[in-house]
Coordinates of C-alpha atoms in Angstrom, one line a residue:
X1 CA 11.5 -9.1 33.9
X2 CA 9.9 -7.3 31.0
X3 CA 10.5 -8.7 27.6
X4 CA 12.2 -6.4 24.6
X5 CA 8.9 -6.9 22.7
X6 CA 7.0 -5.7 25.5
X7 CA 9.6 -3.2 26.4
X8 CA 8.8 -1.6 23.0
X9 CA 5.5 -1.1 23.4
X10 CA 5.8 0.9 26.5
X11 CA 8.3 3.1 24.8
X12 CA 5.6 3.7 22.2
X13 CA 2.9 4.7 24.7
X14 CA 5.5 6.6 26.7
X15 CA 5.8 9.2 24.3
X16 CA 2.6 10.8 24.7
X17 CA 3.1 11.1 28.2
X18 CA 6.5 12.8 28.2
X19 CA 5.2 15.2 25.2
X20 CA 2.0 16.1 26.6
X21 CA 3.1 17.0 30.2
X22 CA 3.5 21.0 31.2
X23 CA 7.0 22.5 29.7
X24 CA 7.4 23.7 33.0
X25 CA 7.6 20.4 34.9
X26 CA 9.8 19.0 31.6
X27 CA 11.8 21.8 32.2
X28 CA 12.6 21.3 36.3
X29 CA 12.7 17.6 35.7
X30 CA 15.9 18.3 33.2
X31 CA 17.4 20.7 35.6
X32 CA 17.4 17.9 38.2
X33 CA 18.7 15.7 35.7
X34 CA 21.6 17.7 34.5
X35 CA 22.8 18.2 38.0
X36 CA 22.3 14.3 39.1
X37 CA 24.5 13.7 35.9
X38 CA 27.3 16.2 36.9
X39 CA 27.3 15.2 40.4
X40 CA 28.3 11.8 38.6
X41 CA 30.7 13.4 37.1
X42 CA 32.1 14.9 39.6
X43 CA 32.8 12.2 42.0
X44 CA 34.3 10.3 39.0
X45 CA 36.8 13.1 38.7
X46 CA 37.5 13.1 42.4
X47 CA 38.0 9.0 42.8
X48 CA 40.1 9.1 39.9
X49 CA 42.6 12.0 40.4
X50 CA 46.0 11.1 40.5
X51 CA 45.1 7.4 40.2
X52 CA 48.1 5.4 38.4
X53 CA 47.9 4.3 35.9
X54 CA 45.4 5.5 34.0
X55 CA 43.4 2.7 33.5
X56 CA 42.9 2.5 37.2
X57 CA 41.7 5.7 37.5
X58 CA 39.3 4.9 34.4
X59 CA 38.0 2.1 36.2
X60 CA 36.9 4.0 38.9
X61 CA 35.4 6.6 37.4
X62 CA 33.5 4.0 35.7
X63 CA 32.1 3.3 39.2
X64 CA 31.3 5.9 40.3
X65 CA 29.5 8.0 37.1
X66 CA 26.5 5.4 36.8
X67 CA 25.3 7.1 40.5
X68 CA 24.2 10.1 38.2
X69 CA 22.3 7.9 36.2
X70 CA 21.0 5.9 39.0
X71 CA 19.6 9.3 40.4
X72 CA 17.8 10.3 37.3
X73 CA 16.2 7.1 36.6
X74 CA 14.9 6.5 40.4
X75 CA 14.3 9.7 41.5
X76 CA 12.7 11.0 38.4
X77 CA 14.2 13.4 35.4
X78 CA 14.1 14.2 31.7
X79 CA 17.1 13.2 30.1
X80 CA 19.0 14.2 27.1
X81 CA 20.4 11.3 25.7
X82 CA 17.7 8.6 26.9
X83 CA 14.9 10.7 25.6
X84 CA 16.5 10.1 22.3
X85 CA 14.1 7.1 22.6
X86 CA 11.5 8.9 21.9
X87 CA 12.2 8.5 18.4
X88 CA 10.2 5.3 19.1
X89 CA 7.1 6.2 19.4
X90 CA 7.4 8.8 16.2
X91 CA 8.1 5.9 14.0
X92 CA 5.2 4.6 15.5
X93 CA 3.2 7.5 15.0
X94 CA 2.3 8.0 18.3
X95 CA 3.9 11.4 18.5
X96 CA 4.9 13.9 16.1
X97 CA 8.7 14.7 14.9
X98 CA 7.9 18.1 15.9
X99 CA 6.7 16.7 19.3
X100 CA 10.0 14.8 19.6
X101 CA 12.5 17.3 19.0
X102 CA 10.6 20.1 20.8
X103 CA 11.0 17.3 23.6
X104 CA 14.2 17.1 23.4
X105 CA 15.1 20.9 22.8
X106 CA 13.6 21.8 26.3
X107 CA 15.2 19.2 28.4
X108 CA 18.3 20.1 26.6
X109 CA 18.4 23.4 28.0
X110 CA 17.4 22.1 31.5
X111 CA 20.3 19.6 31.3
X112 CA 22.3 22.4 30.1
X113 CA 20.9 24.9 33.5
X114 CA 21.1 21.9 36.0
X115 CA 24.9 20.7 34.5
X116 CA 26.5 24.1 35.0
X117 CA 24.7 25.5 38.2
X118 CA 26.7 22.5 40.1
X119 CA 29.9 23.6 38.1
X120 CA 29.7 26.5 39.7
X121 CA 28.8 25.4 43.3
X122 CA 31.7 22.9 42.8
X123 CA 33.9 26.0 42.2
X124 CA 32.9 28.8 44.2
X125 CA 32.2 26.1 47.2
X126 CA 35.7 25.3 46.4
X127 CA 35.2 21.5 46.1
X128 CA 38.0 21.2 43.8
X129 CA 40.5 22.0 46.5
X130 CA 40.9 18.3 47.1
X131 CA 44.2 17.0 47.0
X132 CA 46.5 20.3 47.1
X133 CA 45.6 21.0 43.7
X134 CA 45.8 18.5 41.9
X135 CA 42.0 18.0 41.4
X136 CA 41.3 21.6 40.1
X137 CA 44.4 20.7 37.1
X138 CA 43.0 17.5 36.2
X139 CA 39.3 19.3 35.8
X140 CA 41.0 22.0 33.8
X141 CA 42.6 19.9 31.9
X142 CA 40.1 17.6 30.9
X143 CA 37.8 20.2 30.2
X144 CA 40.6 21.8 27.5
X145 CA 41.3 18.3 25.7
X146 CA 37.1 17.8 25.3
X147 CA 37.3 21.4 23.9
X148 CA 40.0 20.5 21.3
X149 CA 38.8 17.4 20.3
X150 CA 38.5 16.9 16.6
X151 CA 35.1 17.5 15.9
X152 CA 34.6 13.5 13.8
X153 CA 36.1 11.9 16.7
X154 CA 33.8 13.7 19.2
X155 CA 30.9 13.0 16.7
X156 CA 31.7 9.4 16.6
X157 CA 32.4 8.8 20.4
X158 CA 28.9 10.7 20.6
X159 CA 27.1 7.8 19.0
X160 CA 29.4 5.2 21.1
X161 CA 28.3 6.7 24.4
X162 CA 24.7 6.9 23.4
X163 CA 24.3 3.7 22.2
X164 CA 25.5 2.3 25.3
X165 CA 22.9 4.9 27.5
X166 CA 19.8 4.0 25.5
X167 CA 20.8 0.5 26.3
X168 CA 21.5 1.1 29.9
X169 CA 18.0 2.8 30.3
X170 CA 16.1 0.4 27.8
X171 CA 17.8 -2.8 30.4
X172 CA 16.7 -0.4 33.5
X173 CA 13.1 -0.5 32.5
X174 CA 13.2 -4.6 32.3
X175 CA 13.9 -5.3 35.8
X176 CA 10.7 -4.8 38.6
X177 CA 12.9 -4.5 41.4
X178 CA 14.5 -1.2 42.1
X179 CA 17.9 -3.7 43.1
X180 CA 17.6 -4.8 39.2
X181 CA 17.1 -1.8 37.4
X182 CA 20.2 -0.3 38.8
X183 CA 22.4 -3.2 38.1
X184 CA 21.3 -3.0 34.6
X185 CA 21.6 0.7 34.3
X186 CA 25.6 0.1 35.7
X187 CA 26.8 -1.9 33.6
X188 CA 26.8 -0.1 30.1
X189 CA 27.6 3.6 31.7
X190 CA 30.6 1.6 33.5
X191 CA 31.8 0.9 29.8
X192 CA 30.9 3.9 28.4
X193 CA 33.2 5.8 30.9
X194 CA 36.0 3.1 30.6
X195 CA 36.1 3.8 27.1
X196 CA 36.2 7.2 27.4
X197 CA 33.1 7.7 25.0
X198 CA 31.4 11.4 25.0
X199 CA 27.9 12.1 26.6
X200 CA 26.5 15.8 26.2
X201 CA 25.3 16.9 29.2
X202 CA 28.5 15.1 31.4
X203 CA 30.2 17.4 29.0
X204 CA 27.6 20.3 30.1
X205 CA 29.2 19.9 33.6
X206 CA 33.2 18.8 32.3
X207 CA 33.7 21.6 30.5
X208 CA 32.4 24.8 32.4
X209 CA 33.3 23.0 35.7
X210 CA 36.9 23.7 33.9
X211 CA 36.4 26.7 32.7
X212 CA 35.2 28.5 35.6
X213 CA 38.6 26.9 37.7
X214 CA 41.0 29.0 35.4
X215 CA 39.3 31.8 37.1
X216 CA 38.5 30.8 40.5
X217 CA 42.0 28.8 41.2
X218 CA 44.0 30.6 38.9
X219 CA 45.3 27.6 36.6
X220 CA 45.9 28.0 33.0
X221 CA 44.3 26.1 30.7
X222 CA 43.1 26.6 26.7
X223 CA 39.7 26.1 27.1
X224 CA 38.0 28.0 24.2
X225 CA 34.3 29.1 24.5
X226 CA 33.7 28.3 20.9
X227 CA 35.5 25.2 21.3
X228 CA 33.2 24.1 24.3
X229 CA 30.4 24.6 21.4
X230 CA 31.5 24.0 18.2
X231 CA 34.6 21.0 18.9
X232 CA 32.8 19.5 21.6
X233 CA 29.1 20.1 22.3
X234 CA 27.6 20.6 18.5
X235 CA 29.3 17.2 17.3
X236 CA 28.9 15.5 20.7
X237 CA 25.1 16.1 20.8
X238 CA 24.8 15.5 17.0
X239 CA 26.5 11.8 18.0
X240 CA 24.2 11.0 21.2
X241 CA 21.0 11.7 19.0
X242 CA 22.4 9.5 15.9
X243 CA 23.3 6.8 18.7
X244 CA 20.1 6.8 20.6
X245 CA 17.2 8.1 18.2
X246 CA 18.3 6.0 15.4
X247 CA 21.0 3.2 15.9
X248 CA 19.2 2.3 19.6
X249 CA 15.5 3.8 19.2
X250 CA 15.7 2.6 15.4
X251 CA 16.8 -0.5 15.5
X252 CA 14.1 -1.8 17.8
X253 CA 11.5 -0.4 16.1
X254 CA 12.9 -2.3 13.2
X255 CA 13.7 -5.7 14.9
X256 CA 10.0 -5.6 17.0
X257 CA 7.5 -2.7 16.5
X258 CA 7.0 -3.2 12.7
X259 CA 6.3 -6.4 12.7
X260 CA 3.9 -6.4 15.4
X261 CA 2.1 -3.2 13.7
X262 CA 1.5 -5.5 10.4
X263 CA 4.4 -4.2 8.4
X264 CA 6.7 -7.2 7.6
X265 CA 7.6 -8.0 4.1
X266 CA 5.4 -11.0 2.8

């Protein structure tokens, strides 16, 4: 098992790499990643439909979501929300701000491609036809409450969910064995679901997986397209980055970097 303070140091160096590696192989990495996280989030929808009460049904969505993670992490992809720890190596000078957030804007927008081209197989493939129904109205609904949500509570469950993914990539990188790194990956998604915090690119999938049913199955639902942006997505994203690049990626620069780089207070 890797040690935090040497867990730190490969973040640092890691930064280069991700930063210096062709856009257009950043770019199909996040499309894969965006659609491993939605096909997480669907079969966390599907487990859970109808499940009573809903703490059960929270419980097994927690279960089942971490797959999407599981997927990105061993089979390779560029991640919103753990990239944030990329912040790392810019307060280690390794890479530039401009580096990091030119990073992140590209795999955002593969997240963003890869999240809603499976919202739309799941639709048109009919997918959602499960259960007489039912599944296609819990999709449409949960994709109108994220889309209403005050915008300080989706900010704030933004920085929740984050936290707790940084983490769960930071403990997947520990482990040597591909058993260990999943294990440790599990366990903080499995809260984050259960707690119903909000991760951007699930959302990326949640929310035009719902919006594209009230037109393939028919079912009414308020689903705003400025809401999917400006209630849910703008302050959702604004939370994951404030979660991971600072709180997570921050803090242990704080707690280990500095002081190996010299800076500690005399």
């Amino acid at each position: 098992m890797h040690l935090p303070s040497e867990l730190i140091k490969m973040y640092s160096l890691l930064g280069s790499t991700k930063t210096e590696q062709p856009v257009f192989k950043t770019f199909i990495l996040a499309i894969f990643a965006g659609g491993f996280i939605a096909l997480g989030a669907l079969g966390s929808q599907i487990v859970s439909c109808g499940v009573v009460p809903v703490a059960a049904g929270r419980v097994l969505s927690g279960l089942i979501f971490p797959i999407g993670l599981a997927m990105v992490i061993i089979a390779g992809g560029e991640l919103f929300t753990g990239n944030c720890l990329l912040f790392i190596p810019v307060l280690d000078h390794q890479i530039s701000l401009l580096d990091f957030f030119k990073n992140l804007a590209i795999v955002y927008l593969g997240n963003m491609v890869g999240s809603c081209f499976i919202a739309f197989l799941v639709n048109y493939g009919h997918v959602l036809s499960l259960y007489n129904g039912e599944l296609v109205k819990a999709v449409v609904t949960t994709a109108s409450v994220k889309a209403n949500m005050p915008f300080i509570d989706a900010f704030f469950k933004g920085i929740l969910c984050n936290v707790l993914v940084c983490i769960a990539v930071w403990a997947s990188q520990a482990a040597e064995e591909l058993s260990g790194r999943i294990i440790a990956l599990y366990l903080p998604i499995f809260l984050f679901v259960v707690c119903g915090f909000e991760h951007s690119v699930a959302n990326m999938y949640f929310i035009p997986a719902g919006m594209i049913a009230q037109h393939v199955y028919g079912v009414s639902g308020n689903t705003p397209f400025f809401g999917f942006f400006v209630s849910n997505l703008l302050p959702v994203t604004l939370g994951n980055l404030v979660g991971g690049s600072i709180l997570v990626g921050g803090g242990y620069y704080l707690a280990y970097l500095r002081s190996m780089r010299g800076y500690e207070d005399d």
